[in-house]
Coordinates of C-alpha atoms in Angstrom, one line a residue:
M132 CA -23.9 25.2 59.5
K133 CA -20.5 23.5 59.9
R134 CA -21.6 20.8 57.5
A135 CA -22.5 23.5 54.9
L136 CA -19.2 25.3 55.4
L137 CA -17.2 22.0 55.0
T138 CA -19.2 21.2 51.9
S139 CA -18.4 24.6 50.4
I140 CA -14.7 24.2 51.2
L141 CA -14.6 20.8 49.6
F142 CA -16.4 22.1 46.5
F143 CA -13.9 24.9 46.0
A144 CA -11.0 22.6 46.7
I145 CA -12.2 20.3 43.9
L146 CA -12.5 23.3 41.5
L147 CA -9.0 24.4 42.3
V148 CA -7.5 20.9 41.7
S149 CA -9.5 20.6 38.4
A150 CA -8.2 24.0 37.3
Q151 CA -4.6 22.9 37.8
Q152 CA -5.0 19.7 35.7
P153 CA -3.7 20.0 32.1
Q154 CA -6.6 20.7 29.7
R155 CA -7.4 18.1 27.0
N156 CA -6.5 19.6 23.6
P157 CA -7.9 17.4 20.8
E158 CA -5.7 19.0 18.2
S159 CA -2.5 17.8 20.0
E160 CA -3.7 14.3 20.6
S161 CA -1.7 11.6 18.9
R162 CA -3.8 9.0 17.2
T163 CA -3.2 5.7 15.5
Y164 CA -4.6 5.2 12.0
K165 CA -5.1 2.2 9.7
V166 CA -5.0 2.4 5.9
M167 CA -5.5 -0.5 3.5
S168 CA -4.6 -1.0 -0.2
F169 CA -6.4 -3.7 -2.1
N170 CA -6.4 -4.7 -5.8
I171 CA -10.0 -6.0 -5.9
R172 CA -9.5 -7.8 -9.3
M173 CA -11.9 -6.5 -11.9
S174 CA -15.3 -8.3 -12.4
G175 CA -14.7 -8.3 -16.2
F176 CA -12.8 -11.6 -16.0
S177 CA -15.6 -13.5 -14.2
Q178 CA -16.0 -16.1 -16.9
S179 CA -12.3 -17.0 -17.0
D180 CA -11.9 -16.7 -13.2
G181 CA -14.3 -19.6 -12.6
I182 CA -14.6 -20.3 -8.9
N183 CA -12.8 -17.0 -8.2
A184 CA -15.3 -14.9 -10.2
W185 CA -16.4 -11.7 -8.6
S186 CA -19.9 -13.1 -8.0
N187 CA -18.4 -15.8 -5.8
R188 CA -16.1 -13.6 -3.7
K189 CA -17.9 -10.2 -3.4
E190 CA -19.5 -11.0 -0.1
A191 CA -16.2 -12.1 1.3
V192 CA -14.6 -8.9 0.1
I193 CA -17.2 -6.9 2.2
N194 CA -16.5 -9.1 5.2
M195 CA -12.8 -8.5 4.8
I196 CA -13.2 -4.7 4.7
H197 CA -15.4 -4.8 7.8
D198 CA -13.0 -7.0 9.5
V199 CA -10.0 -4.8 8.8
D200 CA -12.0 -1.7 9.7
A201 CA -9.6 0.7 8.1
D202 CA -9.9 4.5 8.6
F203 CA -9.5 4.9 4.9
F204 CA -8.4 2.6 2.0
G205 CA -7.6 2.5 -1.7
V206 CA -8.8 0.0 -4.2
Q207 CA -7.5 -0.8 -7.7
E208 CA -9.3 -2.3 -10.7
M209 CA -12.8 -1.5 -9.5
L210 CA -15.3 -1.6 -12.3
P211 CA -18.7 0.3 -12.2
D212 CA -20.7 -2.8 -11.0
Q213 CA -18.2 -3.3 -8.2
K214 CA -18.3 0.3 -7.3
Q215 CA -22.0 0.1 -7.0
Y216 CA -21.8 -3.0 -4.8
L217 CA -19.2 -1.6 -2.5
R218 CA -21.1 1.7 -2.0
K219 CA -24.3 -0.2 -1.3
H220 CA -22.6 -2.3 1.4
L221 CA -20.1 0.3 2.8
K222 CA -22.5 3.2 3.6
E223 CA -20.2 4.3 6.4
Y224 CA -17.6 5.2 3.9
G225 CA -17.4 8.1 1.5
M226 CA -15.7 7.6 -1.9
V227 CA -13.5 9.6 -4.3
G228 CA -12.5 8.4 -7.7
V229 CA -13.5 8.3 -11.4
G230 CA -13.4 5.7 -14.2
R231 CA -10.1 5.9 -16.1
D232 CA -11.7 5.6 -19.5
D233 CA -13.8 8.7 -19.5
G234 CA -13.1 10.5 -16.3
K235 CA -16.5 9.7 -15.0
N236 CA -17.8 6.2 -14.6
E237 CA -16.4 4.0 -17.4
G238 CA -13.4 1.7 -16.9
E239 CA -11.4 0.8 -13.8
C240 CA -11.4 3.1 -10.9
M241 CA -8.5 3.7 -8.5
A242 CA -10.9 4.8 -5.7
I243 CA -10.3 6.0 -2.1
F244 CA -12.9 5.2 0.6
Y245 CA -12.9 7.0 4.0
K246 CA -15.0 6.9 7.2
K247 CA -17.5 9.7 7.0
K248 CA -18.0 10.0 10.7
D249 CA -14.3 10.5 11.4
F250 CA -13.0 12.4 8.4
K251 CA -14.0 15.4 6.4
L252 CA -13.0 15.4 2.8
I253 CA -11.1 18.7 2.2
K254 CA -10.3 17.9 -1.5
G255 CA -9.8 15.0 -3.8
R256 CA -8.9 14.5 -7.5
T257 CA -7.8 12.0 -10.1
F258 CA -4.8 12.4 -12.5
W259 CA -3.8 10.3 -15.4
L260 CA -0.3 8.7 -15.5
S261 CA 0.7 10.1 -18.8
E262 CA 2.4 13.1 -20.5
T263 CA -1.0 14.9 -20.1
P264 CA -2.1 14.1 -16.5
E265 CA -5.0 16.6 -16.5
A266 CA -6.8 14.7 -19.3
V267 CA -8.1 11.2 -19.9
S268 CA -5.0 9.7 -21.6
K269 CA -2.6 6.8 -21.9
G270 CA 1.1 7.4 -21.2
W271 CA 4.4 6.3 -22.7
D272 CA 4.4 2.5 -23.5
A273 CA 1.6 1.6 -21.1
A274 CA -0.9 -1.1 -22.1
C275 CA -3.7 0.7 -20.3
K276 CA -4.8 4.0 -19.1
R277 CA -3.5 4.4 -15.6
T278 CA -4.5 6.9 -12.8
L279 CA -3.6 8.4 -9.5
T280 CA -6.3 9.4 -7.1
Y281 CA -5.7 11.5 -4.0
T282 CA -7.6 12.9 -1.1
C283 CA -6.9 15.4 1.7
L284 CA -8.8 14.0 4.7
Q285 CA -9.2 16.0 7.9
D286 CA -9.6 14.1 11.1
K287 CA -12.7 15.5 12.7
R288 CA -11.4 14.6 16.2
N289 CA -8.2 16.6 16.1
N290 CA -8.3 18.6 12.8
Q291 CA -5.2 16.7 11.5
N292 CA -5.0 16.7 7.7
I293 CA -3.7 13.5 6.0
Y294 CA -2.9 13.3 2.3
Y295 CA -3.6 9.9 0.8
F296 CA -2.6 8.9 -2.8
N297 CA -3.8 5.6 -4.5
T298 CA -2.5 4.3 -7.8
H299 CA -1.9 1.3 -10.1
L300 CA 1.2 1.3 -12.3
D301 CA 1.1 -0.4 -15.7
H302 CA 1.7 -4.1 -15.8
M303 CA 3.4 -4.1 -19.2
G304 CA 5.1 -0.7 -19.9
K305 CA 8.5 -0.5 -18.3
I306 CA 9.0 3.1 -19.4
A307 CA 5.4 3.9 -18.2
R308 CA 6.2 2.5 -14.7
R309 CA 9.4 4.5 -14.4
E310 CA 7.9 7.8 -15.8
S311 CA 4.8 7.3 -13.7
V312 CA 6.9 7.3 -10.5
K313 CA 8.6 10.5 -11.5
L314 CA 5.2 12.1 -12.3
I315 CA 3.7 11.0 -9.0
C316 CA 6.6 12.7 -7.3
R317 CA 5.9 15.9 -9.1
I318 CA 2.2 15.7 -8.3
I319 CA 2.8 15.1 -4.6
D320 CA 5.3 18.0 -4.5
S321 CA 2.7 20.3 -6.1
I322 CA 0.0 19.3 -3.7
C323 CA 2.2 18.9 -0.6
P324 CA 5.2 21.3 -1.0
Q325 CA 6.1 20.8 2.6
K326 CA 5.5 17.0 2.8
E327 CA 8.2 16.6 5.4
L328 CA 5.9 18.4 7.8
V329 CA 2.6 16.8 6.8
P330 CA 1.5 13.1 6.7
V331 CA 1.5 11.8 3.1
I332 CA 0.7 8.1 2.3
L333 CA 1.0 6.6 -1.1
S334 CA -0.2 3.1 -1.9
G335 CA -1.1 0.8 -4.7
D336 CA -0.4 -2.1 -7.0
M337 CA 3.0 -1.0 -8.4
N338 CA 3.6 -4.1 -10.5
S339 CA 7.3 -4.1 -9.4
T340 CA 9.1 -5.5 -6.4
I341 CA 10.4 -3.0 -3.9
E342 CA 14.0 -3.5 -5.0
D343 CA 13.3 -2.1 -8.5
D344 CA 15.2 1.1 -9.1
I345 CA 12.1 2.8 -10.5
F346 CA 11.2 3.6 -6.9
R347 CA 14.4 5.6 -6.2
P348 CA 12.7 8.9 -7.0
F349 CA 10.4 8.3 -4.1
E350 CA 13.3 7.8 -1.8
K351 CA 15.1 10.9 -3.1
N352 CA 11.8 12.8 -2.7
G353 CA 11.4 12.0 1.0
M354 CA 8.9 9.1 0.5
A355 CA 10.2 6.0 2.3
A356 CA 9.1 2.4 1.6
S357 CA 6.7 1.8 4.6
R358 CA 7.4 -2.0 4.6
N359 CA 11.1 -1.3 5.4
K360 CA 10.3 1.3 8.1
A361 CA 7.7 -0.6 10.0
K362 CA 8.5 -1.8 13.5
K363 CA 6.6 -5.0 12.6
S364 CA 6.5 -5.9 9.0
S365 CA 5.6 -8.6 6.4
S366 CA 7.4 -9.9 3.3
L367 CA 4.7 -12.3 2.2
D368 CA 3.6 -12.3 -1.4
T369 CA 0.9 -9.7 -2.2
Y370 CA 0.1 -11.1 -5.7
N371 CA -1.2 -14.7 -5.6
A372 CA -2.6 -15.1 -9.1
Y373 CA -5.3 -17.4 -7.5
D374 CA -2.4 -19.9 -7.3
K375 CA -3.2 -21.0 -10.8
D376 CA 0.3 -22.4 -11.6
G377 CA 0.9 -23.7 -8.1
T378 CA 3.9 -21.4 -7.3
F379 CA 2.2 -18.6 -5.4
V380 CA 0.7 -20.4 -2.4
T381 CA 4.1 -20.6 -0.6
N382 CA 4.1 -16.9 0.1
K383 CA 7.8 -16.5 0.3
G384 CA 7.9 -13.0 -1.1
A385 CA 8.7 -13.5 -4.7
H386 CA 5.6 -11.6 -5.8
V387 CA 5.6 -8.6 -3.5
I388 CA 4.3 -5.9 -5.9
D389 CA 1.8 -3.9 -3.7
H390 CA 3.4 -1.2 -1.6
F391 CA 3.0 1.7 0.7
F392 CA 5.3 4.8 0.8
N393 CA 5.1 7.5 3.5
S394 CA 6.5 11.0 4.3
A395 CA 9.0 11.6 7.1
C396 CA 6.5 12.7 9.7
V397 CA 4.6 9.3 9.5
E398 CA 5.6 6.9 12.2
V399 CA 5.0 3.4 10.8
A400 CA 4.0 0.8 13.5
E401 CA 3.0 -2.2 11.4
F402 CA 2.9 -3.4 7.8
Q403 CA 0.7 -6.4 7.3
T404 CA -0.2 -8.6 4.3
N405 CA -3.7 -9.9 5.0
V406 CA -3.9 -13.6 4.2
K407 CA -6.8 -14.4 6.4
D408 CA -9.5 -16.9 5.4
Y409 CA -12.8 -15.2 4.6
G410 CA -14.6 -18.3 3.5
V411 CA -13.6 -18.4 -0.2
P412 CA -10.4 -19.7 -1.8
Y413 CA -9.2 -16.1 -2.6
I414 CA -10.9 -12.7 -2.2
S415 CA -8.8 -11.5 -5.1
D416 CA -5.7 -12.3 -7.1
H417 CA -3.9 -9.9 -4.7
Y418 CA -3.9 -9.9 -0.9
P419 CA -4.8 -6.6 0.8
I420 CA -1.9 -4.8 2.5
I421 CA -2.5 -2.8 5.7
L422 CA -0.5 0.0 7.3
T423 CA -0.9 1.1 10.9
F424 CA 0.7 4.4 11.6
S425 CA 0.7 7.5 13.8
I426 CA 2.0 11.1 13.1
K427 CA 5.1 12.4 14.7
K428 CA 4.6 15.5 16.8
K429 CA 6.2 18.7 15.2

């Protein structure tokens, strides 16, 4: 009888202590995220690329993506055959993005991949960097059609929404690069009017170094250069050109043209240029860049 009474008292004591413990609230949990941007180098140059042809590096690209294990990532220059290959070997990721030449499948695709088990796609869309962003078009003095793809991803674990934008500015048109930045600011404002309160990440091959004044509208618009805000950062070259002329291998930062930008509530922990060896001379003529971040509590 005494044993039963003691057992009951102990049981209720445990219940009382448990009730006094703070309850876990998934929505308030702070998480760390990893996002990657990678110019994959289109497969259309396979003949001139020789040893660096897509057919020789595609397996290494998949190995790199699995090694990085990003929560979501953006790619530039992805052609239809490359999209088919990535989707076949990255079944854990969903994808948003269209071909820039027809708004469907033709031409390069500035795609966003996200982990399906961790994120719900709330919305996503592609815009053209031109005077008519809603339609397939080429803008200003650009040599090519250029696009901006975005997603709103909801973390299934804490219901946090994250807005991620991925782009590729023109490699020739100086006016196009400048006007594209202004346009991207307007698009971000239209989608995230309170971006100071929500996490917004922009990445891509910008074809300009971070010191270029074309990026000033981002700063004025509350989008900081993530490389400069990171607690741990990298200034290595992001463009290597397969080291064809022998000047890129030193990685001293003269060709840093791939960037991340982030809104104010994004806490940047690390900016990394991934120069790891994946068994081939180069996985692309660009190195992937990786951002590790958390979200400041409101």
